[in-house]
């Protein structure tokens, strides 16, 4: 004898993006905080020591922000013209920045005036950075040269003039204190060793290089320029490992997350893409309002800070992890009594009486089992089910329709209930997975309550809303069909005409229902 | 003692313990229903059609003469009630046979035997709004004067005080929303059982409306209810060919079922490659796997997984198409709900799980086509890898779709493969009606109304088209093995066409109205069933020659809906030239009356042996190790005979007695002495003569040994092998022939331990 089968709620696969661990991880940020700066933000750098302040370079100022502060906690503004590339030293005590006038300034975090000033570049210095021995600074300027400076004496150690265009990006190796790389608009990335007179390696990127990055291991080099992000194996003599083309505008900034497992790239196309460094596939992407110039991730990925061309600083903080300790504590004793005797093994002489497993049915299932259609419909129109799991509501409606009792379940309702029903229908009828059922429901409601139209302003308004929703959907579908037609003609002209291929319209079983119901 | 009546006008008295008919009474009319009363043993009541008038029936009592002979004439008829209904449910006898009550349409007649008084009551006055309130069934209280009647509007009326024509009273019980199919009183009469279309058994206590118990979801509509005489059990007979036994406290205890009769077999006959079972619609929304060898339902797979509402006139989801992949690893099912505006369609793909030994749902596709799916097939390629499995569905929405397995690269996904659409093909916006793959899987044939299109299954290019206008294509199939270059098609204009795929030309055609076209998967033969002037005929042919190799005209009177070739476990040796095509597999048909038939290879004379009698004898034997050994062979044969109904015959040719064969294979130390066995063995080697006249009751025991008895001596011997197994159970006349020593010997054998035999 069969048992009662509960209503099957069809699980609709989510179209589009799949939920992976990455999406869960990268979605775990709060709504962003936006701070307006004076000009385009060309560099954001996090202090490597707690409390992880970050330096934002925009226009002629360098602002230092605290982790949660909306206002800068410190400002360096001793620049006549634009400042560039304010970068922390490893210990977080010193900050170096280039400038439009060609001088490089070194600041103490606690002081205000520059400790040192390095002059030697004849044009703007867009990139500066500390080598990993903490006592030297590398820089790249618009005078095509890449220089190395000594901090104590504030003198130039060596100057390389190998680039043939502006040097706009660079990076120091964390493994070797003598090695740094610079990327230039002459489409090359050059690797320099401070111990030699010339560059050690030249990598041809193919586009003006906007950003370079060395992996913590020092073995891999990432360069961004044009629409491409390219990964090179330095140890193999600069062999191209992979070329990523996921942006549709110039990629401006690169960044690794704290674990080194993910690579982030920001672009003028307003997207930040996150790649896995093992498969080099895009695992997630963020959308921003305007073109992105700079990007930084705090240690432990606590904060993502993105700087835009219009001077807006966008800061996202990670949500604190939820804790459920309280509820667990409450449950514990009950669980213990529940478990009591569960491990008891029956002896041979024991007579076993099997206890039938009690099936727990949902409320609507219980009502459907006893053929109480109206009450079952009421049960699924309760706010939690109606709002959060509309598929259950629709599944029960379908089941009632299957049983032929939908009409009687819908009939005989008062103004408030009709209002509720119509709100639900008008809101959900345009969802493709609910459309077939809800169109029937809408039909029936209009049939049943046609005589009382005009008696209640609330219900009338809902009917008008339903009509509006359906009308909009029809317009939308028509537009879509037009687009489809246009695309078909385009494809037809592109593909070679073959008389056997009469129809190659791949529709993955998920076909969009075209709304034809206009009688509402 | 058991009486049975049949439409040929005879009443038979049976010894139901042994299954032996004792007497036969010839009445001479069609007997539609039979009632026997405990009080009057010499007469029974039967319902016969009234002579001269159609559709009117009368209840008559038949006096059964006590005479010695076996065949008796019973001509003493006396009419009791006129104008009764033909259904056996519509007449009931009251307390101790004092009165008889019969219902027909809106009338209730009660006839009192003692007073010879007839009272008529009618319910036409109380015409309800809900339609007709005609009587459907009747039951009489065993202790009190009370009649319960069931009505078509779902009410049960309890009639009392019906001695008076005017002052009768009745009370109404109402729970059923549809026709009450049958009602029955409990033995004590304190409760009443009723059942109907809802497939709920309702137990009414104390004849009151408020105290009732239910046993819901019994599977299908309840047709008959009957109580056991001790009141402990109750059994219900259902419309789907099933008997359910229910305890007195309304607990389900057992169900007896064979082939489940579904409302409409839409899936056709499909053979499960794994179990060789026939697969077809079973319970609503279920797929039944029916073993032909054991006449058992192997299992029932719930495809739809929704609650079925037993209510007339509801459009519910039903299973319409089934396809198995070559090894039975994948099962594809299509379910749909018939609806005028937008049909609800689902394509489900099931994977056979070796661990649980059942099919597990892998992929569910909502609305695979925008209209009904007309045909579906897997690419059956044995040699290729599993990944290359392809499913093709043809739909009425003018396209056919190709579904392939896609491997999920994400390691976190629950299942590694799922199915998705790979290609959508159409041809001039015609409805796709059939699809079929060639044997090697390289070509796909899809028929679009009048045209058959042939597609390359790798590139999905249209290769060529065939048509035979006028007339739409009804069936298509590819030839196999040596005939793989042919494509066979039938049109609804009455043509069977064979196209050559190499020359792309029509090879031959025949003017035949073919309904069913079924290729044998193991040979090149193709069976075609035609429907011509109210009879079905079978043609078997090879595609390479237009002349059929076998024709069976007038196969049956009903339309044959589906056919299936079921592979035999081992090829049968068939001597007759014309049955050679049945060597590898057996052909089964399903008619539109849902009768399952098969074609036998033996001629008429060879299957005179009444299989049912043999089985009856068989079952009365106690189970001893030897009878198990002996019976194994017989049972296989006889059971097959019974299962497969009319057309099965015995394979008695050229084979030695199974008993002898068994004896030869049994170790010597457990056998009786050689002097016993010698005559048996020698006799078995003798060429037997056919002797069909000897059909006495005693001989039936020996019929299994498949030898004719010419002399007494021989008879003795053949009986002895039966005695080996069960000396006490033999019929009287043979026992006296045993000598004392023989008996002793046999007892010794019985005392021996036979447990080792179980090892066989």
mmCIF file with all atom_site columns, N, CA and C in Angstrom, chain A residues 297-352:
data_model
loop_
_atom_site.group_PDB
_atom_site.id
_atom_site.type_symbol
_atom_site.label_atom_id
_atom_site.label_alt_id
_atom_site.label_comp_id
_atom_site.label_asym_id
_atom_site.label_entity_id
_atom_site.label_seq_id
_atom_site.pdbx_PDB_ins_code
_atom_site.Cartn_x
_atom_site.Cartn_y
_atom_site.Cartn_z
_atom_site.occupancy
_atom_site.B_iso_or_equiv
_atom_site.pdbx_formal_charge
_atom_site.auth_seq_id
_atom_site.auth_comp_id
_atom_site.auth_asym_id
_atom_site.auth_atom_id
_atom_site.pdbx_PDB_model_num
ATOM 1   N N  . UNK A 1 297 ? 44.025 45.114  -1.765  1.00 0.00 ? 297 UNK A N  1
ATOM 2   C CA . UNK A 1 297 ? 43.350 44.162  -0.880  1.00 0.00 ? 297 UNK A CA 1
ATOM 3   C C  . UNK A 1 297 ? 44.144 44.155  0.417   1.00 0.00 ? 297 UNK A C  1
ATOM 4   N N  . UNK A 1 298 ? 43.437 44.293  1.523   1.00 0.00 ? 298 UNK A N  1
ATOM 5   C CA . UNK A 1 298 ? 44.145 44.317  2.795   1.00 0.00 ? 298 UNK A CA 1
ATOM 6   C C  . UNK A 1 298 ? 44.586 42.904  3.153   1.00 0.00 ? 298 UNK A C  1
ATOM 7   N N  . UNK A 1 299 ? 45.563 42.777  4.066   1.00 0.00 ? 299 UNK A N  1
ATOM 8   C CA . UNK A 1 299 ? 45.924 41.433  4.530   1.00 0.00 ? 299 UNK A CA 1
ATOM 9   C C  . UNK A 1 299 ? 44.682 40.728  5.067   1.00 0.00 ? 299 UNK A C  1
ATOM 10  N N  . UNK A 1 300 ? 44.627 39.412  4.924   1.00 0.00 ? 300 UNK A N  1
ATOM 11  C CA . UNK A 1 300 ? 43.470 38.581  5.294   1.00 0.00 ? 300 UNK A CA 1
ATOM 12  C C  . UNK A 1 300 ? 42.221 38.908  4.469   1.00 0.00 ? 300 UNK A C  1
ATOM 13  N N  . UNK A 1 301 ? 42.369 39.645  3.387   1.00 0.00 ? 301 UNK A N  1
ATOM 14  C CA . UNK A 1 301 ? 41.243 40.004  2.515   1.00 0.00 ? 301 UNK A CA 1
ATOM 15  C C  . UNK A 1 301 ? 40.113 40.705  3.263   1.00 0.00 ? 301 UNK A C  1
ATOM 16  N N  . UNK A 1 302 ? 40.462 41.425  4.337   1.00 0.00 ? 302 UNK A N  1
ATOM 17  C CA . UNK A 1 302 ? 39.416 42.044  5.132   1.00 0.00 ? 302 UNK A CA 1
ATOM 18  C C  . UNK A 1 302 ? 38.741 43.182  4.375   1.00 0.00 ? 302 UNK A C  1
ATOM 19  N N  . UNK A 1 303 ? 39.478 43.851  3.533   1.00 0.00 ? 303 UNK A N  1
ATOM 20  C CA . UNK A 1 303 ? 38.955 45.045  2.876   1.00 0.00 ? 303 UNK A CA 1
ATOM 21  C C  . UNK A 1 303 ? 39.409 45.057  1.420   1.00 0.00 ? 303 UNK A C  1
ATOM 22  N N  . UNK A 1 304 ? 38.485 45.428  0.556   1.00 0.00 ? 304 UNK A N  1
ATOM 23  C CA . UNK A 1 304 ? 38.863 45.678  -0.838  1.00 0.00 ? 304 UNK A CA 1
ATOM 24  C C  . UNK A 1 304 ? 38.688 47.172  -1.067  1.00 0.00 ? 304 UNK A C  1
ATOM 25  N N  . UNK A 1 305 ? 39.745 47.813  -1.498  1.00 0.00 ? 305 UNK A N  1
ATOM 26  C CA . UNK A 1 305 ? 39.653 49.247  -1.781  1.00 0.00 ? 305 UNK A CA 1
ATOM 27  C C  . UNK A 1 305 ? 39.928 49.448  -3.262  1.00 0.00 ? 305 UNK A C  1
ATOM 28  N N  . UNK A 1 306 ? 39.050 50.181  -3.908  1.00 0.00 ? 306 UNK A N  1
ATOM 29  C CA . UNK A 1 306 ? 39.166 50.402  -5.343  1.00 0.00 ? 306 UNK A CA 1
ATOM 30  C C  . UNK A 1 306 ? 39.105 51.902  -5.589  1.00 0.00 ? 306 UNK A C  1
ATOM 31  N N  . UNK A 1 307 ? 40.044 52.372  -6.362  1.00 0.00 ? 307 UNK A N  1
ATOM 32  C CA . UNK A 1 307 ? 40.036 53.787  -6.708  1.00 0.00 ? 307 UNK A CA 1
ATOM 33  C C  . UNK A 1 307 ? 39.619 53.988  -8.152  1.00 0.00 ? 307 UNK A C  1
ATOM 34  N N  . UNK A 1 308 ? 38.800 55.015  -8.370  1.00 0.00 ? 308 UNK A N  1
ATOM 35  C CA . UNK A 1 308 ? 38.230 55.226  -9.700  1.00 0.00 ? 308 UNK A CA 1
ATOM 36  C C  . UNK A 1 308 ? 38.837 56.459  -10.370 1.00 0.00 ? 308 UNK A C  1
ATOM 37  N N  . UNK A 1 309 ? 38.537 56.592  -11.653 1.00 0.00 ? 309 UNK A N  1
ATOM 38  C CA . UNK A 1 309 ? 39.027 57.748  -12.395 1.00 0.00 ? 309 UNK A CA 1
ATOM 39  C C  . UNK A 1 309 ? 38.375 59.031  -11.919 1.00 0.00 ? 309 UNK A C  1
ATOM 40  N N  . UNK A 1 310 ? 37.140 58.972  -11.436 1.00 0.00 ? 310 UNK A N  1
ATOM 41  C CA . UNK A 1 310 ? 36.454 60.192  -11.021 1.00 0.00 ? 310 UNK A CA 1
ATOM 42  C C  . UNK A 1 310 ? 36.751 60.554  -9.571  1.00 0.00 ? 310 UNK A C  1
ATOM 43  N N  . UNK A 1 311 ? 37.751 59.896  -8.986  1.00 0.00 ? 311 UNK A N  1
ATOM 44  C CA . UNK A 1 311 ? 38.176 60.264  -7.659  1.00 0.00 ? 311 UNK A CA 1
ATOM 45  C C  . UNK A 1 311 ? 37.378 59.637  -6.535  1.00 0.00 ? 311 UNK A C  1
ATOM 46  N N  . UNK A 1 312 ? 36.554 58.682  -6.835  1.00 0.00 ? 312 UNK A N  1
ATOM 47  C CA . UNK A 1 312 ? 35.778 58.023  -5.787  1.00 0.00 ? 312 UNK A CA 1
ATOM 48  C C  . UNK A 1 312 ? 36.567 56.830  -5.275  1.00 0.00 ? 312 UNK A C  1
ATOM 49  N N  . UNK A 1 313 ? 36.640 56.749  -3.960  1.00 0.00 ? 313 UNK A N  1
ATOM 50  C CA . UNK A 1 313 ? 37.308 55.616  -3.336  1.00 0.00 ? 313 UNK A CA 1
ATOM 51  C C  . UNK A 1 313 ? 36.217 54.681  -2.823  1.00 0.00 ? 313 UNK A C  1
ATOM 52  N N  . UNK A 1 314 ? 36.272 53.432  -3.235  1.00 0.00 ? 314 UNK A N  1
ATOM 53  C CA . UNK A 1 314 ? 35.217 52.480  -2.886  1.00 0.00 ? 314 UNK A CA 1
ATOM 54  C C  . UNK A 1 314 ? 35.812 51.447  -1.938  1.00 0.00 ? 314 UNK A C  1
ATOM 55  N N  . UNK A 1 315 ? 35.272 51.375  -0.727  1.00 0.00 ? 315 UNK A N  1
ATOM 56  C CA . UNK A 1 315 ? 35.853 50.498  0.289   1.00 0.00 ? 315 UNK A CA 1
ATOM 57  C C  . UNK A 1 315 ? 34.813 49.464  0.688   1.00 0.00 ? 315 UNK A C  1
ATOM 58  N N  . UNK A 1 316 ? 35.190 48.209  0.601   1.00 0.00 ? 316 UNK A N  1
ATOM 59  C CA . UNK A 1 316 ? 34.286 47.129  1.025   1.00 0.00 ? 316 UNK A CA 1
ATOM 60  C C  . UNK A 1 316 ? 34.933 46.380  2.176   1.00 0.00 ? 316 UNK A C  1
ATOM 61  N N  . UNK A 1 317 ? 34.165 46.244  3.253   1.00 0.00 ? 317 UNK A N  1
ATOM 62  C CA . UNK A 1 317 ? 34.659 45.479  4.392   1.00 0.00 ? 317 UNK A CA 1
ATOM 63  C C  . UNK A 1 317 ? 33.994 44.112  4.412   1.00 0.00 ? 317 UNK A C  1
ATOM 64  N N  . UNK A 1 318 ? 34.738 43.148  4.887   1.00 0.00 ? 318 UNK A N  1
ATOM 65  C CA . UNK A 1 318 ? 34.172 41.793  4.973   1.00 0.00 ? 318 UNK A CA 1
ATOM 66  C C  . UNK A 1 318 ? 33.187 41.733  6.130   1.00 0.00 ? 318 UNK A C  1
ATOM 67  N N  . UNK A 1 319 ? 32.097 40.979  5.910   1.00 0.00 ? 319 UNK A N  1
ATOM 68  C CA . UNK A 1 319 ? 31.104 40.791  6.975   1.00 0.00 ? 319 UNK A CA 1
ATOM 69  C C  . UNK A 1 319 ? 31.713 39.938  8.075   1.00 0.00 ? 319 UNK A C  1
ATOM 70  N N  . UNK A 1 320 ? 31.417 40.261  9.315   1.00 0.00 ? 320 UNK A N  1
ATOM 71  C CA . UNK A 1 320 ? 31.898 39.383  10.384  1.00 0.00 ? 320 UNK A CA 1
ATOM 72  C C  . UNK A 1 320 ? 31.229 38.011  10.289  1.00 0.00 ? 320 UNK A C  1
ATOM 73  N N  . UNK A 1 321 ? 31.941 36.976  10.613  1.00 0.00 ? 321 UNK A N  1
ATOM 74  C CA . UNK A 1 321 ? 31.386 35.614  10.524  1.00 0.00 ? 321 UNK A CA 1
ATOM 75  C C  . UNK A 1 321 ? 30.293 35.423  11.560  1.00 0.00 ? 321 UNK A C  1
ATOM 76  N N  . UNK A 1 322 ? 29.223 34.806  11.117  1.00 0.00 ? 322 UNK A N  1
ATOM 77  C CA . UNK A 1 322 ? 28.103 34.598  12.046  1.00 0.00 ? 322 UNK A CA 1
ATOM 78  C C  . UNK A 1 322 ? 28.410 33.460  12.998  1.00 0.00 ? 322 UNK A C  1
ATOM 79  N N  . UNK A 1 323 ? 27.935 33.628  14.181  1.00 0.00 ? 323 UNK A N  1
ATOM 80  C CA . UNK A 1 323 ? 28.182 32.590  15.191  1.00 0.00 ? 323 UNK A CA 1
ATOM 81  C C  . UNK A 1 323 ? 26.867 32.050  15.702  1.00 0.00 ? 323 UNK A C  1
ATOM 82  N N  . UNK A 1 324 ? 26.849 30.753  15.903  1.00 0.00 ? 324 UNK A N  1
ATOM 83  C CA . UNK A 1 324 ? 25.609 30.114  16.342  1.00 0.00 ? 324 UNK A CA 1
ATOM 84  C C  . UNK A 1 324 ? 25.805 29.392  17.662  1.00 0.00 ? 324 UNK A C  1
ATOM 85  N N  . UNK A 1 325 ? 26.670 29.925  18.468  1.00 0.00 ? 325 UNK A N  1
ATOM 86  C CA . UNK A 1 325 ? 26.984 29.204  19.697  1.00 0.00 ? 325 UNK A CA 1
ATOM 87  C C  . UNK A 1 325 ? 25.802 29.122  20.652  1.00 0.00 ? 325 UNK A C  1
ATOM 88  N N  . UNK A 1 326 ? 25.031 30.217  20.674  1.00 0.00 ? 326 UNK A N  1
ATOM 89  C CA . UNK A 1 326 ? 23.937 30.280  21.640  1.00 0.00 ? 326 UNK A CA 1
ATOM 90  C C  . UNK A 1 326 ? 22.911 29.179  21.409  1.00 0.00 ? 326 UNK A C  1
ATOM 91  N N  . UNK A 1 327 ? 22.526 29.020  20.156  1.00 0.00 ? 327 UNK A N  1
ATOM 92  C CA . UNK A 1 327 ? 21.475 28.039  19.873  1.00 0.00 ? 327 UNK A CA 1
ATOM 93  C C  . UNK A 1 327 ? 21.983 26.620  20.151  1.00 0.00 ? 327 UNK A C  1
ATOM 94  N N  . UNK A 1 328 ? 23.261 26.400  19.886  1.00 0.00 ? 328 UNK A N  1
ATOM 95  C CA . UNK A 1 328 ? 23.811 25.067  20.138  1.00 0.00 ? 328 UNK A CA 1
ATOM 96  C C  . UNK A 1 328 ? 23.775 24.726  21.616  1.00 0.00 ? 328 UNK A C  1
ATOM 97  N N  . UNK A 1 329 ? 24.092 25.736  22.424  1.00 0.00 ? 329 UNK A N  1
ATOM 98  C CA . UNK A 1 329 ? 24.106 25.524  23.862  1.00 0.00 ? 329 UNK A CA 1
ATOM 99  C C  . UNK A 1 329 ? 22.735 25.101  24.356  1.00 0.00 ? 329 UNK A C  1
ATOM 100 N N  . UNK A 1 330 ? 21.733 25.756  23.835  1.00 0.00 ? 330 UNK A N  1
ATOM 101 C CA . UNK A 1 330 ? 20.372 25.493  24.295  1.00 0.00 ? 330 UNK A CA 1
ATOM 102 C C  . UNK A 1 330 ? 19.967 24.062  23.969  1.00 0.00 ? 330 UNK A C  1
ATOM 103 N N  . UNK A 1 331 ? 20.393 23.585  22.840  1.00 0.00 ? 331 UNK A N  1
ATOM 104 C CA . UNK A 1 331 ? 19.900 22.309  22.355  1.00 0.00 ? 331 UNK A CA 1
ATOM 105 C C  . UNK A 1 331 ? 20.528 21.112  23.064  1.00 0.00 ? 331 UNK A C  1
ATOM 106 N N  . UNK A 1 332 ? 21.664 21.316  23.639  1.00 0.00 ? 332 UNK A N  1
ATOM 107 C CA . UNK A 1 332 ? 22.472 20.171  24.018  1.00 0.00 ? 332 UNK A CA 1
ATOM 108 C C  . UNK A 1 332 ? 21.781 19.142  24.918  1.00 0.00 ? 332 UNK A C  1
ATOM 109 N N  . UNK A 1 333 ? 21.144 19.564  26.017  1.00 0.00 ? 333 UNK A N  1
ATOM 110 C CA . UNK A 1 333 ? 20.524 18.556  26.881  1.00 0.00 ? 333 UNK A CA 1
ATOM 111 C C  . UNK A 1 333 ? 19.440 17.753  26.168  1.00 0.00 ? 333 UNK A C  1
ATOM 112 N N  . UNK A 1 334 ? 18.658 18.423  25.354  1.00 0.00 ? 334 UNK A N  1
ATOM 113 C CA . UNK A 1 334 ? 17.587 17.729  24.647  1.00 0.00 ? 334 UNK A CA 1
ATOM 114 C C  . UNK A 1 334 ? 18.171 16.660  23.734  1.00 0.00 ? 334 UNK A C  1
ATOM 115 N N  . UNK A 1 335 ? 19.272 17.012  23.120  1.00 0.00 ? 335 UNK A N  1
ATOM 116 C CA . UNK A 1 335 ? 19.912 16.077  22.211  1.00 0.00 ? 335 UNK A CA 1
ATOM 117 C C  . UNK A 1 335 ? 20.383 14.839  22.978  1.00 0.00 ? 335 UNK A C  1
ATOM 118 N N  . UNK A 1 336 ? 20.864 15.085  24.204  1.00 0.00 ? 336 UNK A N  1
ATOM 119 C CA . UNK A 1 336 ? 21.406 13.970  24.964  1.00 0.00 ? 336 UNK A CA 1
ATOM 120 C C  . UNK A 1 336 ? 20.303 12.974  25.325  1.00 0.00 ? 336 UNK A C  1
ATOM 121 N N  . UNK A 1 337 ? 19.176 13.502  25.747  1.00 0.00 ? 337 UNK A N  1
ATOM 122 C CA . UNK A 1 337 ? 18.067 12.581  26.072  1.00 0.00 ? 337 UNK A CA 1
ATOM 123 C C  . UNK A 1 337 ? 17.581 11.874  24.822  1.00 0.00 ? 337 UNK A C  1
ATOM 124 N N  . UNK A 1 338 ? 17.672 12.579  23.730  1.00 0.00 ? 338 UNK A N  1
ATOM 125 C CA . UNK A 1 338 ? 17.206 11.987  22.478  1.00 0.00 ? 338 UNK A CA 1
ATOM 126 C C  . UNK A 1 338 ? 18.061 10.784  22.100  1.00 0.00 ? 338 UNK A C  1
ATOM 127 N N  . UNK A 1 339 ? 19.346 10.938  22.375  1.00 0.00 ? 339 UNK A N  1
ATOM 128 C CA . UNK A 1 339 ? 20.287 9.905   21.945  1.00 0.00 ? 339 UNK A CA 1
ATOM 129 C C  . UNK A 1 339 ? 20.257 8.701   22.881  1.00 0.00 ? 339 UNK A C  1
ATOM 130 N N  . UNK A 1 340 ? 19.728 8.905   24.079  1.00 0.00 ? 340 UNK A N  1
ATOM 131 C CA . UNK A 1 340 ? 19.766 7.868   25.106  1.00 0.00 ? 340 UNK A CA 1
ATOM 132 C C  . UNK A 1 340 ? 19.191 6.547   24.572  1.00 0.00 ? 340 UNK A C  1
ATOM 133 N N  . UNK A 1 341 ? 19.944 5.515   24.758  1.00 0.00 ? 341 UNK A N  1
ATOM 134 C CA . UNK A 1 341 ? 19.448 4.192   24.384  1.00 0.00 ? 341 UNK A CA 1
ATOM 135 C C  . UNK A 1 341 ? 19.539 3.908   22.902  1.00 0.00 ? 341 UNK A C  1
ATOM 136 N N  . UNK A 1 342 ? 20.090 4.843   22.181  1.00 0.00 ? 342 UNK A N  1
ATOM 137 C CA . UNK A 1 342 ? 20.131 4.643   20.733  1.00 0.00 ? 342 UNK A CA 1
ATOM 138 C C  . UNK A 1 342 ? 21.166 3.587   20.363  1.00 0.00 ? 342 UNK A C  1
ATOM 139 N N  . UNK A 1 343 ? 22.202 3.506   21.158  1.00 0.00 ? 343 UNK A N  1
ATOM 140 C CA . UNK A 1 343 ? 23.261 2.561   20.834  1.00 0.00 ? 343 UNK A CA 1
ATOM 141 C C  . UNK A 1 343 ? 22.979 1.169   21.386  1.00 0.00 ? 343 UNK A C  1
ATOM 142 N N  . UNK A 1 344 ? 21.853 0.995   22.041  1.00 0.00 ? 344 UNK A N  1
ATOM 143 C CA . UNK A 1 344 ? 21.540 -0.298  22.642  1.00 0.00 ? 344 UNK A CA 1
ATOM 144 C C  . UNK A 1 344 ? 21.367 -1.354  21.561  1.00 0.00 ? 344 UNK A C  1
ATOM 145 N N  . UNK A 1 345 ? 22.094 -2.454  21.731  1.00 0.00 ? 345 UNK A N  1
ATOM 146 C CA . UNK A 1 345 ? 21.984 -3.540  20.769  1.00 0.00 ? 345 UNK A CA 1
ATOM 147 C C  . UNK A 1 345 ? 21.059 -4.604  21.338  1.00 0.00 ? 345 UNK A C  1
ATOM 148 N N  . UNK A 1 346 ? 20.052 -5.014  20.598  1.00 0.00 ? 346 UNK A N  1
ATOM 149 C CA . UNK A 1 346 ? 19.132 -6.022  21.131  1.00 0.00 ? 346 UNK A CA 1
ATOM 150 C C  . UNK A 1 346 ? 19.834 -7.362  21.321  1.00 0.00 ? 346 UNK A C  1
ATOM 151 N N  . UNK A 1 347 ? 19.539 -7.990  22.464  1.00 0.00 ? 347 UNK A N  1
ATOM 152 C CA . UNK A 1 347 ? 20.099 -9.311  22.699  1.00 0.00 ? 347 UNK A CA 1
ATOM 153 C C  . UNK A 1 347 ? 19.281 -10.339 21.928  1.00 0.00 ? 347 UNK A C  1
ATOM 154 N N  . UNK A 1 348 ? 19.792 -11.563 21.972  1.00 0.00 ? 348 UNK A N  1
ATOM 155 C CA . UNK A 1 348 ? 19.174 -12.582 21.134  1.00 0.00 ? 348 UNK A CA 1
ATOM 156 C C  . UNK A 1 348 ? 17.741 -12.910 21.583  1.00 0.00 ? 348 UNK A C  1
ATOM 157 N N  . UNK A 1 349 ? 17.546 -12.897 22.913  1.00 0.00 ? 349 UNK A N  1
ATOM 158 C CA . UNK A 1 349 ? 16.218 -13.299 23.393  1.00 0.00 ? 349 UNK A CA 1
ATOM 159 C C  . UNK A 1 349 ? 15.233 -12.144 23.387  1.00 0.00 ? 349 UNK A C  1
ATOM 160 N N  . UNK A 1 350 ? 15.718 -10.961 23.077  1.00 0.00 ? 350 UNK A N  1
ATOM 161 C CA . UNK A 1 350 ? 14.821 -9.808  23.087  1.00 0.00 ? 350 UNK A CA 1
ATOM 162 C C  . UNK A 1 350 ? 13.836 -9.889  21.937  1.00 0.00 ? 350 UNK A C  1
ATOM 163 N N  . UNK A 1 351 ? 12.665 -9.444  22.224  1.00 0.00 ? 351 UNK A N  1
ATOM 164 C CA . UNK A 1 351 ? 11.657 -9.365  21.179  1.00 0.00 ? 351 UNK A CA 1
ATOM 165 C C  . UNK A 1 351 ? 11.619 -7.939  20.673  1.00 0.00 ? 351 UNK A C  1
ATOM 166 N N  . UNK A 1 352 ? 11.921 -7.769  19.389  1.00 0.00 ? 352 UNK A N  1
ATOM 167 C CA . UNK A 1 352 ? 12.022 -6.410  18.859  1.00 0.00 ? 352 UNK A CA 1
ATOM 168 C C  . UNK A 1 352 ? 10.665 -5.956  18.339  1.00 0.00 ? 352 UNK A C  1
#
